[in-house]
Tab-separated table of C-alpha atoms in Angstrom:
chain	number	residue	atom	x	y	z
R	1	MET	CA	-17.396	9.273	-8.677
R	2	PRO	CA	-15.556	10.059	-5.498
R	3	VAL	CA	-17.366	12.570	-3.014
R	4	PRO	CA	-15.392	15.895	-3.353
R	5	VAL	CA	-13.522	17.221	-0.310
R	6	SER	CA	-15.699	20.183	-0.209
R	7	SER	CA	-18.784	18.093	0.099
R	8	ARG	CA	-17.484	15.960	2.491
R	9	LEU	CA	-16.646	18.563	4.745
R	10	HIS	CA	-19.583	21.011	4.056
R	11	ALA	CA	-21.871	19.024	6.373
R	12	ARG	CA	-19.664	19.649	9.174
R	13	TYR	CA	-19.941	23.305	9.304
R	14	SER	CA	-23.826	23.446	7.334
R	15	PRO	CA	-26.538	25.289	8.949
R	16	ARG	CA	-28.085	22.007	10.406
R	17	ALA	CA	-24.621	20.954	12.136
R	18	LEU	CA	-24.686	24.595	13.917
R	19	ALA	CA	-28.087	24.064	15.066
R	20	ALA	CA	-27.310	20.599	16.429
R	21	THR	CA	-24.370	22.423	18.386
R	22	LEU	CA	-26.277	25.130	19.595
R	23	ALA	CA	-28.850	22.714	21.037
R	24	TRP	CA	-26.425	20.656	22.909
R	25	LEU	CA	-24.866	23.970	24.166
R	26	ARG	CA	-28.386	24.951	25.166
R	27	VAL	CA	-28.500	22.214	27.101
R	28	CYS	CA	-25.440	22.931	29.144
R	29	ALA	CA	-26.599	26.364	29.382
R	30	VAL	CA	-29.620	25.701	30.788
R	31	VAL	CA	-28.108	22.986	33.466
R	32	GLY	CA	-25.237	25.918	34.570
R	33	GLN	CA	-27.538	28.774	34.829
R	34	LEU	CA	-29.862	26.737	36.947
R	35	ALA	CA	-27.185	25.389	39.255
R	36	THR	CA	-25.922	29.167	39.357
R	37	VAL	CA	-29.292	30.753	40.217
R	38	LEU	CA	-29.881	28.237	43.131
R	39	GLY	CA	-26.417	28.309	44.525
R	40	VAL	CA	-26.859	32.188	44.741
R	41	ALA	CA	-30.162	32.188	46.065
R	42	HIS	CA	-29.948	29.506	48.561
R	43	LEU	CA	-26.164	29.181	49.535
R	44	LEU	CA	-25.173	32.774	48.953
R	45	GLU	CA	-28.468	33.752	50.250
R	46	LEU	CA	-28.241	36.549	47.971
R	47	PRO	CA	-31.698	38.791	47.314
R	48	ILE	CA	-31.993	37.903	43.593
R	49	ALA	CA	-35.106	37.713	41.265
R	50	GLU	CA	-35.222	33.729	41.592
R	51	GLY	CA	-38.703	33.038	40.356
R	52	ALA	CA	-38.277	35.450	37.444
R	53	LEU	CA	-34.700	33.907	36.496
R	54	LEU	CA	-36.185	30.467	37.045
R	55	ALA	CA	-39.106	31.382	34.451
R	56	GLY	CA	-36.379	32.377	31.667
R	57	ILE	CA	-34.578	29.404	32.291
R	58	THR	CA	-37.977	27.402	31.579
R	59	ALA	CA	-38.390	29.298	28.425
R	60	LEU	CA	-35.014	28.336	27.580
R	61	ALA	CA	-35.263	24.984	28.161
R	62	ALA	CA	-38.510	24.668	26.304
R	63	PHE	CA	-37.236	26.561	23.284
R	64	ASP	CA	-34.613	23.751	22.953
R	65	ALA	CA	-36.867	20.805	23.143
R	66	ALA	CA	-38.825	22.319	20.317
R	67	VAL	CA	-35.391	22.594	18.410
R	68	TRP	CA	-34.544	19.100	19.091
R	69	TRP	CA	-37.985	17.978	17.792
R	70	ARG	CA	-37.144	20.104	14.584
R	71	LEU	CA	-33.791	18.811	14.316
R	72	ARG	CA	-35.525	15.444	13.510
R	73	GLN	CA	-37.564	16.385	10.673
R	74	ARG	CA	-36.205	16.220	7.188
R	75	TRP	CA	-36.898	20.044	6.511
R	76	PRO	CA	-33.713	21.634	5.653
R	77	VAL	CA	-32.278	24.272	8.066
R	78	GLY	CA	-31.595	27.199	6.390
R	79	GLU	CA	-28.982	30.214	7.786
R	80	THR	CA	-32.141	32.663	8.609
R	81	GLU	CA	-33.462	29.790	11.077
R	82	VAL	CA	-29.929	29.591	12.392
R	83	VAL	CA	-29.751	33.391	13.196
R	84	ALA	CA	-33.380	33.076	14.760
R	85	HIS	CA	-31.906	30.396	16.942
R	86	LEU	CA	-29.156	32.479	17.907
R	87	ALA	CA	-31.599	35.334	18.263
R	88	VAL	CA	-33.454	33.562	20.872
R	89	ASP	CA	-30.459	32.536	22.982
R	90	THR	CA	-29.173	36.149	23.191
R	91	GLY	CA	-32.514	37.276	24.087
R	92	VAL	CA	-32.910	34.863	26.889
R	93	LEU	CA	-29.564	35.836	28.140
R	94	CYS	CA	-30.039	39.289	27.591
R	95	TYR	CA	-33.229	39.014	29.924
R	96	LEU	CA	-31.180	36.974	32.745
R	97	LEU	CA	-28.174	39.546	32.494
R	98	TYR	CA	-31.130	42.451	32.911
R	99	LEU	CA	-32.003	40.972	36.251
R	100	THR	CA	-28.432	40.188	37.512
R	101	GLY	CA	-26.571	43.322	36.821
R	102	GLY	CA	-26.529	43.659	33.135
R	103	ALA	CA	-23.220	44.612	31.740
R	104	THR	CA	-21.812	44.455	34.901
R	105	ASN	CA	-22.564	40.886	35.296
R	106	PRO	CA	-19.345	39.027	34.474
R	107	PHE	CA	-21.120	36.515	32.486
R	108	VAL	CA	-21.908	39.221	29.670
R	109	SER	CA	-18.803	38.046	27.793
R	110	LEU	CA	-20.587	34.903	26.799
R	111	TYR	CA	-22.074	36.782	23.846
R	112	ILE	CA	-18.997	35.977	22.193
R	113	VAL	CA	-19.328	32.143	22.003
R	114	PRO	CA	-22.620	32.224	19.738
R	115	ILE	CA	-20.725	34.523	17.177
R	116	ALA	CA	-17.938	32.378	17.331
R	117	LEU	CA	-19.908	29.433	16.235
R	118	ALA	CA	-22.005	31.398	13.544
R	119	ALA	CA	-18.672	32.370	12.054
R	120	MET	CA	-17.770	28.808	11.044
R	121	ALA	CA	-21.284	28.264	9.286
R	122	LEU	CA	-22.841	31.184	8.279
R	123	SER	CA	-22.509	33.402	5.214
R	124	PRO	CA	-21.010	37.380	5.913
R	125	ARG	CA	-24.528	38.790	5.560
R	126	HIS	CA	-26.127	36.023	8.523
R	127	LEU	CA	-23.085	36.551	10.577
R	128	ALA	CA	-23.226	40.265	10.398
R	129	ALA	CA	-26.943	39.975	11.493
R	130	SER	CA	-25.739	37.668	14.428
R	131	VAL	CA	-23.360	40.291	15.438
R	132	GLY	CA	-25.832	42.921	15.358
R	133	ILE	CA	-28.062	40.837	17.889
R	134	ALA	CA	-25.335	40.361	20.150
R	135	CYS	CA	-24.349	44.344	19.988
R	136	LEU	CA	-27.865	45.309	20.401
R	137	ALA	CA	-28.673	43.119	23.342
R	138	TYR	CA	-24.997	44.203	24.945
R	139	PHE	CA	-25.958	47.906	24.515
R	140	ILE	CA	-29.510	47.232	26.110
R	141	VAL	CA	-27.848	45.693	29.286
R	142	LEU	CA	-25.389	48.451	29.567
R	143	ILE	CA	-27.908	51.077	29.736
R	144	ARG	CA	-31.014	49.179	31.706
R	145	HIS	CA	-30.653	46.481	34.319
R	146	GLU	CA	-31.169	45.320	37.798
R	147	PRO	CA	-28.050	46.343	39.991
R	148	LEU	CA	-26.563	43.233	41.045
R	149	PRO	CA	-26.332	43.024	44.847
R	150	ASP	CA	-22.872	43.179	46.433
R	151	ILE	CA	-22.011	40.220	48.548
R	152	ALA	CA	-19.695	41.783	50.850
R	153	SER	CA	-22.368	44.176	52.125
R	154	HIS	CA	-24.918	41.400	52.522
R	155	ALA	CA	-22.216	39.560	54.651
R	156	ALA	CA	-21.956	42.560	56.805
R	157	HIS	CA	-25.544	42.089	57.663
R	158	GLY	CA	-25.300	38.359	58.520
R	159	GLY	CA	-27.241	37.303	55.198
R	160	GLN	CA	-24.061	35.308	54.014
R	161	VAL	CA	-22.970	31.899	55.394
R	162	PHE	CA	-19.218	31.616	54.247
R	163	ALA	CA	-18.010	34.697	52.632
R	164	ALA	CA	-15.095	36.673	53.497
R	165	ARG	CA	-15.108	40.252	54.280
R	166	ASP	CA	-13.015	41.175	51.195
R	167	PHE	CA	-14.667	38.510	49.038
R	168	ASN	CA	-16.101	40.129	45.687
R	169	LEU	CA	-19.147	38.506	44.002
R	170	HIS	CA	-17.737	40.049	40.681
R	171	VAL	CA	-14.471	38.495	40.644
R	172	LEU	CA	-15.897	34.858	41.395
R	173	GLY	CA	-18.074	35.733	38.212
R	174	MET	CA	-15.188	36.434	36.367
R	175	ALA	CA	-13.319	33.383	37.471
R	176	VAL	CA	-16.221	31.217	36.296
R	177	ASN	CA	-16.974	33.132	33.123
R	178	PHE	CA	-13.432	32.542	32.599
R	179	ALA	CA	-13.473	28.966	32.947
R	180	ILE	CA	-16.465	28.570	31.104
R	181	SER	CA	-14.846	30.459	28.310
R	182	ALA	CA	-11.419	28.639	28.073
R	183	VAL	CA	-13.367	25.129	27.859
R	184	LEU	CA	-15.358	26.265	25.258
R	185	LEU	CA	-13.207	28.175	22.968
R	186	GLY	CA	-10.327	25.203	23.446
R	187	PHE	CA	-12.950	22.831	22.505
R	188	PHE	CA	-14.261	24.453	19.374
R	189	ILE	CA	-11.006	25.579	18.043
R	190	TRP	CA	-9.301	22.102	18.976
R	191	ARG	CA	-11.965	20.695	16.796
R	192	LEU	CA	-11.637	23.178	13.902
R	193	ALA	CA	-7.870	22.447	13.971
R	194	ARG	CA	-8.447	18.722	13.797
R	195	ASP	CA	-11.094	19.717	10.895
R	196	LEU	CA	-8.706	21.667	9.179
R	197	ARG	CA	-5.832	19.022	9.574
R	198	ARG	CA	-8.067	16.642	7.972
R	199	ARG	CA	-9.179	18.969	5.141
R	200	GLU	CA	-5.527	19.124	4.105
R	201	THR	CA	-5.089	15.338	4.245
R	202	LEU	CA	-7.976	14.902	2.274
R	203	ALA	CA	-6.805	17.545	-0.315
R	204	GLN	CA	-3.743	16.269	-0.490
R	205	ARG	CA	-4.921	12.678	-1.430
R	206	GLU	CA	-7.145	14.394	-4.044
R	207	ARG	CA	-4.036	16.125	-5.555
R	208	GLU	CA	-2.634	12.649	-5.841
R	209	ARG	CA	-5.547	11.208	-7.266
R	210	ALA	CA	-5.855	13.868	-9.905
R	211	LEU	CA	-2.273	13.384	-10.791
R	212	ARG	CA	-2.605	9.272	-10.559
R	213	ASP	CA	-5.619	9.882	-13.239
R	214	GLU	CA	-3.929	12.309	-15.168
R	215	GLY	CA	-0.922	9.698	-15.652
R	216	ILE	CA	-3.354	7.185	-16.543
R	217	LEU	CA	-4.841	9.053	-18.965
R	218	ALA	CA	-1.645	9.771	-20.422
R	219	ILE	CA	-0.545	6.471	-20.643
R	220	ALA	CA	-4.208	5.342	-22.145
R	221	THR	CA	-3.574	7.939	-25.044
R	222	GLN	CA	-0.230	6.660	-25.643
R	223	ALA	CA	-1.621	3.141	-25.930
R	224	ALA	CA	-4.330	3.875	-28.092
R	225	GLY	CA	-1.617	5.444	-30.628
R	226	ALA	CA	0.777	2.599	-30.293
R	227	ALA	CA	-1.994	0.348	-30.852
R	228	HIS	CA	-3.284	2.173	-34.116
R	229	GLU	CA	0.384	2.543	-35.136
R	230	LEU	CA	1.148	-1.311	-34.700
R	231	ASN	CA	-1.480	-2.721	-36.779
R	232	THR	CA	0.404	-1.756	-39.747
R	233	PRO	CA	4.053	-3.439	-39.226
R	234	LEU	CA	1.902	-6.408	-37.895
R	235	SER	CA	0.096	-6.823	-40.985
R	236	THR	CA	3.659	-6.369	-42.751
R	237	ILE	CA	5.455	-8.915	-40.864
R	238	ARG	CA	2.369	-11.442	-41.528
R	239	THR	CA	2.922	-11.065	-45.043
R	240	LEU	CA	6.619	-11.499	-45.064
R	241	VAL	CA	6.168	-14.625	-43.059
R	242	GLY	CA	4.073	-15.889	-45.616
R	243	GLU	CA	5.994	-15.034	-48.535
R	244	LEU	CA	9.251	-16.462	-47.005
R	245	ARG	CA	6.929	-19.747	-46.488
R	246	ARG	CA	6.189	-19.910	-49.994
R	247	GLU	CA	9.638	-19.349	-51.195
R	248	HIS	CA	11.394	-21.799	-48.893
R	249	PRO	CA	8.742	-24.876	-48.823
R	250	ALA	CA	11.637	-27.221	-48.359
R	251	ASP	CA	13.536	-25.538	-45.470
R	252	THR	CA	12.067	-27.250	-42.442
R	253	PRO	CA	13.975	-25.416	-39.388
R	254	LEU	CA	13.069	-22.013	-41.336
R	255	GLY	CA	9.394	-23.156	-41.255
R	256	GLU	CA	9.243	-23.776	-38.135
R	257	ASP	CA	10.953	-20.120	-37.011
R	258	LEU	CA	8.591	-18.645	-39.229
R	259	ALA	CA	5.632	-20.581	-38.011
R	260	LEU	CA	6.503	-19.429	-34.452
R	261	LEU	CA	6.686	-15.612	-35.729
R	262	ALA	CA	3.412	-15.942	-37.431
R	263	GLY	CA	1.868	-17.355	-33.958
R	264	GLN	CA	3.460	-14.280	-32.153
R	265	ALA	CA	2.199	-11.827	-34.853
R	266	ASP	CA	-1.260	-13.227	-34.479
R	267	ARG	CA	-0.799	-13.082	-30.707
R	268	CYS	CA	0.112	-9.365	-30.596
R	269	ARG	CA	-2.841	-8.759	-33.382
R	270	ASP	CA	-5.185	-10.279	-30.936
R	271	ILE	CA	-4.027	-8.437	-28.038
R	272	LEU	CA	-4.527	-5.452	-29.978
R	273	ARG	CA	-8.085	-6.375	-30.645
R	274	GLU	CA	-8.847	-7.046	-27.450
R	275	LEU	CA	-7.567	-3.965	-26.097
R	276	VAL	CA	-9.820	-1.890	-28.469
R	277	GLN	CA	-12.761	-4.070	-27.320
R	278	VAL	CA	-12.323	-3.628	-23.802
R	279	GLY	CA	-12.277	0.391	-24.818
R	280	SER	CA	-15.332	0.151	-26.428
R	281	ALA	CA	-17.181	-2.034	-23.564
R	282	GLN	CA	-15.476	0.249	-21.208
R	283	LEU	CA	-17.190	3.430	-23.068
R	284	THR	CA	-20.555	1.463	-23.213
R	285	GLU	CA	-20.621	0.072	-19.807
R	286	GLN	CA	-20.797	-3.210	-21.274
R	287	ALA	CA	-20.699	-5.965	-18.674
R	288	GLN	CA	-20.999	-9.360	-17.560
R	289	VAL	CA	-23.665	-10.617	-15.032
R	290	GLN	CA	-21.952	-12.974	-12.609
R	291	THR	CA	-22.450	-14.155	-9.029
R	292	LEU	CA	-19.704	-13.593	-6.584
R	293	PRO	CA	-18.473	-17.048	-6.782
R	294	ALA	CA	-18.668	-17.167	-10.312
R	295	PHE	CA	-16.481	-14.035	-10.949
R	296	ILE	CA	-14.251	-15.455	-8.567
R	297	ALA	CA	-13.773	-18.632	-10.495
R	298	ASP	CA	-13.547	-16.509	-13.813
R	299	CYS	CA	-10.526	-14.587	-12.455
R	300	ALA	CA	-8.774	-17.881	-11.210
R	301	GLU	CA	-9.054	-19.614	-14.299
R	302	ARG	CA	-7.698	-16.664	-16.145
R	303	PHE	CA	-5.050	-16.274	-14.127
R	304	ARG	CA	-4.070	-19.861	-14.126
R	305	LEU	CA	-3.981	-19.825	-17.988
R	306	LEU	CA	-1.442	-16.703	-17.458
R	307	ARG	CA	0.660	-18.169	-14.617
R	308	PRO	CA	0.338	-21.980	-14.728
R	309	ALA	CA	3.365	-22.524	-12.352
R	310	VAL	CA	1.746	-20.450	-9.568
R	311	ASN	CA	-0.197	-22.716	-6.837
R	312	LEU	CA	-3.443	-20.516	-6.171
R	313	ASP	CA	-5.116	-21.400	-3.142
R	314	ILE	CA	-8.583	-20.273	-3.440
R	315	THR	CA	-11.003	-19.570	-0.374
R	316	LEU	CA	-14.653	-18.570	-1.016
R	317	ALA	CA	-16.538	-18.115	2.211
R	318	ASP	CA	-19.904	-19.685	2.730
R	319	GLU	CA	-21.596	-16.132	3.210
R	320	ALA	CA	-20.500	-15.420	-0.543
R	321	HIS	CA	-23.357	-13.395	-2.126
R	322	LEU	CA	-25.200	-15.656	-4.636
R	323	ALA	CA	-27.524	-12.495	-6.137
R	324	PRO	CA	-25.897	-11.429	-9.866
R	325	LEU	CA	-23.871	-8.709	-9.772
R	326	ARG	CA	-22.765	-6.868	-13.010
R	327	ILE	CA	-19.060	-7.001	-13.452
R	328	VAL	CA	-17.160	-4.730	-15.941
R	329	SER	CA	-14.146	-6.310	-17.605
R	330	ALA	CA	-11.997	-3.244	-16.091
R	331	LEU	CA	-13.040	-4.901	-12.499
R	332	ARG	CA	-11.706	-8.314	-13.894
R	333	HIS	CA	-8.396	-6.921	-15.057
R	334	ALA	CA	-8.347	-5.123	-11.669
R	335	ILE	CA	-8.225	-8.354	-9.821
R	336	LEU	CA	-5.692	-9.787	-12.248
R	337	ASN	CA	-3.197	-7.407	-11.618
R	338	LEU	CA	-3.306	-7.845	-7.960
R	339	LEU	CA	-2.857	-11.594	-8.486
R	340	ASN	CA	-0.169	-11.152	-11.247
R	341	ASN	CA	1.599	-8.751	-8.662
R	342	ALA	CA	1.313	-11.153	-5.571
R	343	ALA	CA	2.588	-14.111	-8.194
R	344	ASP	CA	5.572	-11.822	-8.892
R	345	ALA	CA	6.099	-11.036	-4.964
R	346	SER	CA	6.202	-14.746	-4.034
R	347	GLU	CA	8.793	-15.317	-6.654
R	348	LEU	CA	11.026	-13.120	-5.151
R	349	SER	CA	11.194	-15.546	-1.733
R	350	ALA	CA	11.404	-18.458	-3.863
R	351	SER	CA	7.473	-19.312	-3.167
R	352	ALA	CA	4.750	-20.133	-5.898
R	353	LYS	CA	1.943	-19.869	-3.580
R	354	VAL	CA	-0.692	-16.867	-3.467
R	355	GLU	CA	-4.038	-17.198	-1.705
R	356	PHE	CA	-6.815	-15.602	-2.888
R	357	ALA	CA	-10.048	-15.368	-0.906
R	358	ALA	CA	-13.470	-13.659	-1.171
R	359	ASN	CA	-16.140	-12.664	1.357
R	360	CYS	CA	-19.621	-10.849	1.474
R	361	THR	CA	-20.810	-8.958	4.358
R	362	ALA	CA	-24.181	-7.220	4.307
R	363	THR	CA	-22.930	-4.012	2.801
R	364	ASP	CA	-19.770	-4.867	1.071
R	365	VAL	CA	-17.744	-7.487	-1.051
R	366	VAL	CA	-14.403	-8.194	0.402
R	367	ILE	CA	-11.605	-9.577	-2.085
R	368	GLU	CA	-8.351	-10.395	-0.528
R	369	VAL	CA	-5.038	-11.409	-2.365
R	370	ARG	CA	-1.953	-12.638	-0.110
R	371	ASP	CA	1.417	-13.078	-1.342
R	372	HIS	CA	4.174	-14.889	0.423
R	373	GLY	CA	7.180	-12.401	-0.411
R	374	PRO	CA	9.466	-10.237	1.273
R	375	GLY	CA	6.858	-7.485	1.733
R	376	LEU	CA	5.972	-4.306	0.511
R	377	PRO	CA	8.005	-1.501	2.256
R	378	GLN	CA	6.046	0.725	4.146
R	379	ALA	CA	6.124	4.053	1.452
R	380	VAL	CA	4.682	1.873	-1.049
R	381	ARG	CA	1.950	0.241	1.302
R	382	GLU	CA	0.982	4.102	2.077
R	383	ALA	CA	0.769	4.962	-1.387
R	384	ALA	CA	-1.580	2.181	-2.303
R	385	GLY	CA	-2.006	2.531	-5.825
R	386	MET	CA	-2.161	6.401	-5.666
R	387	ARG	CA	1.186	7.242	-7.241
R	388	PHE	CA	3.347	5.175	-9.831
R	389	VAL	CA	5.558	3.340	-7.036
R	390	SER	CA	6.670	-0.087	-7.518
R	391	ALA	CA	8.762	-2.663	-5.020
R	392	LYS	CA	9.761	-4.515	-8.020
R	393	ARG	CA	13.489	-3.910	-9.764
R	394	ASP	CA	11.493	-3.467	-12.865
R	395	GLY	CA	8.148	-2.616	-12.124
R	396	LEU	CA	6.282	0.486	-13.444
R	397	GLY	CA	3.792	0.545	-10.794
R	398	LEU	CA	1.272	1.075	-13.173
R	399	GLY	CA	-1.147	-2.251	-12.356
R	400	LEU	CA	-1.655	-1.031	-8.760
R	401	ALA	CA	-2.442	2.570	-9.828
R	402	LEU	CA	-4.798	1.034	-12.587
R	403	THR	CA	-6.335	-1.257	-9.921
R	404	ASN	CA	-7.351	1.402	-7.492
R	405	ALA	CA	-8.592	3.688	-10.153
R	406	THR	CA	-11.071	1.159	-11.094
R	407	ILE	CA	-11.921	0.410	-7.713
R	408	GLU	CA	-12.576	4.180	-6.906
R	409	ARG	CA	-15.341	3.999	-9.767
R	410	PHE	CA	-17.058	1.779	-7.809
R	411	HIS	CA	-16.798	3.641	-4.701
R	412	GLY	CA	-14.605	1.036	-3.128
R	413	SER	CA	-11.277	1.117	-1.514
R	414	LEU	CA	-7.679	-0.657	-1.393
R	415	ARG	CA	-5.730	-1.544	1.188
R	416	ALA	CA	-2.153	-3.136	1.411
R	417	ASP	CA	-1.350	-4.303	4.944
R	418	ALA	CA	1.804	-6.724	6.257
R	419	ALA	CA	0.464	-10.073	6.495
R	420	MET	CA	0.929	-12.473	9.584
R	421	GLY	CA	4.117	-14.669	9.157
R	422	GLY	CA	5.596	-12.644	6.178
R	423	GLY	CA	4.072	-11.120	2.933
R	424	THR	CA	1.732	-8.794	1.996
R	425	LEU	CA	-2.378	-8.920	2.409
R	426	THR	CA	-4.188	-6.601	-0.191
R	427	ARG	CA	-7.748	-5.974	0.780
R	428	LEU	CA	-10.395	-4.983	-1.919
R	429	THR	CA	-13.616	-3.411	-0.649
R	430	LEU	CA	-16.401	-2.922	-3.047
R	431	PRO	CA	-19.855	-1.821	-1.751
R	432	LEU	CA	-22.603	-3.895	-2.851
R	433	SER	CA	-24.908	-1.024	-3.688
R	434	ALA	CA	-22.633	-0.036	-6.187
R	435	LEU	CA	-22.585	-3.627	-7.911
R	436	ARG	CA	-26.571	-3.681	-7.618
R	437	ALA	CA	-26.916	-0.297	-8.918
R	438	GLN	CA	-24.883	-1.465	-12.057
R	439	ALA	CA	-27.109	-4.794	-12.561
R	440	GLN	CA	-30.115	-2.214	-12.390
């Protein structure tokens, strides 16, 4: 079964993902804090507790190194652990702010960044704990802190190299803080918006897939009912044909027509029996073990019996996998649907050529079918079997939809593109792991 949208996107907002994001931000914070402390102490020559500040930055760097080691382990990362990471970050920032002016330091608003990240991944209970830690840290530096030296008064005593008389350190810090906040918030809001757009796109595809499957199920139900109901009139037709033959044994033209009618009735009966057999095999997951070359040859032989007038050009790469693969009958019918669609498309351009190619990579089986027709409209190519659409005048779009549904059962993909030189190239990709798992 395809992976649900929520499962595929959950990893982007999981506690482990948030811990990794915080680890990267911690690297940036260590670099930025180190540059700021050294710049203020040596370029501005302000009397700050350089040694104590560097000790706090070193402790943060050591903690980040431990977090990177932790993330390489397979232990699950819980929300409580992420809150502990945020508590350490907040505590170190609180220590640095205590030594550099406390709440009067313009960088105090950086308390907001971890809260914004926590809101993306944590539960309300753990988010409330993160907010409480940030508020407590802000309150601490608000009431207790070392005063920040004034750059203007320090310049009046000759300790500043390049500052002007009215230059204010707080204004400079606010400008730098604004730039940092703008970059961080802009980046994370952009990423959040991108993921939301991706979520909407995937959700739309899931809705289309559900509608398609509902349509296929409705058609299958009707087909099963029709097969059951057709069995009785077919038996009646065969009985009447036998009686007419006995009543008119000397009528040669009538006998030939009755023989044709009997043959067609037998053919309909065989089709119904095959339909029942396919359904039974599908329910019991019965399959045939074949290599890829044997499977391609089998599909080609069946197609030539159906469409003998079509010139089928087969290309089998040397890298074709020779290991046995278990092929269900639905997969064989999916390939035949693609070949039939390609033959119909080629006939529209007065061509009888269809190209059939197969290749095998280290992870996937790739099967390509190319026609030499006028090409599919872009809307049909984009649908790619998700909806019942067809470019043929009398087409129902059912064959491509059934093919795509079968491919998705094996976690594969189906893609239709315009081919070089005209026509359409339909590429079917099946993961070897799914086929091997079926074989096992």
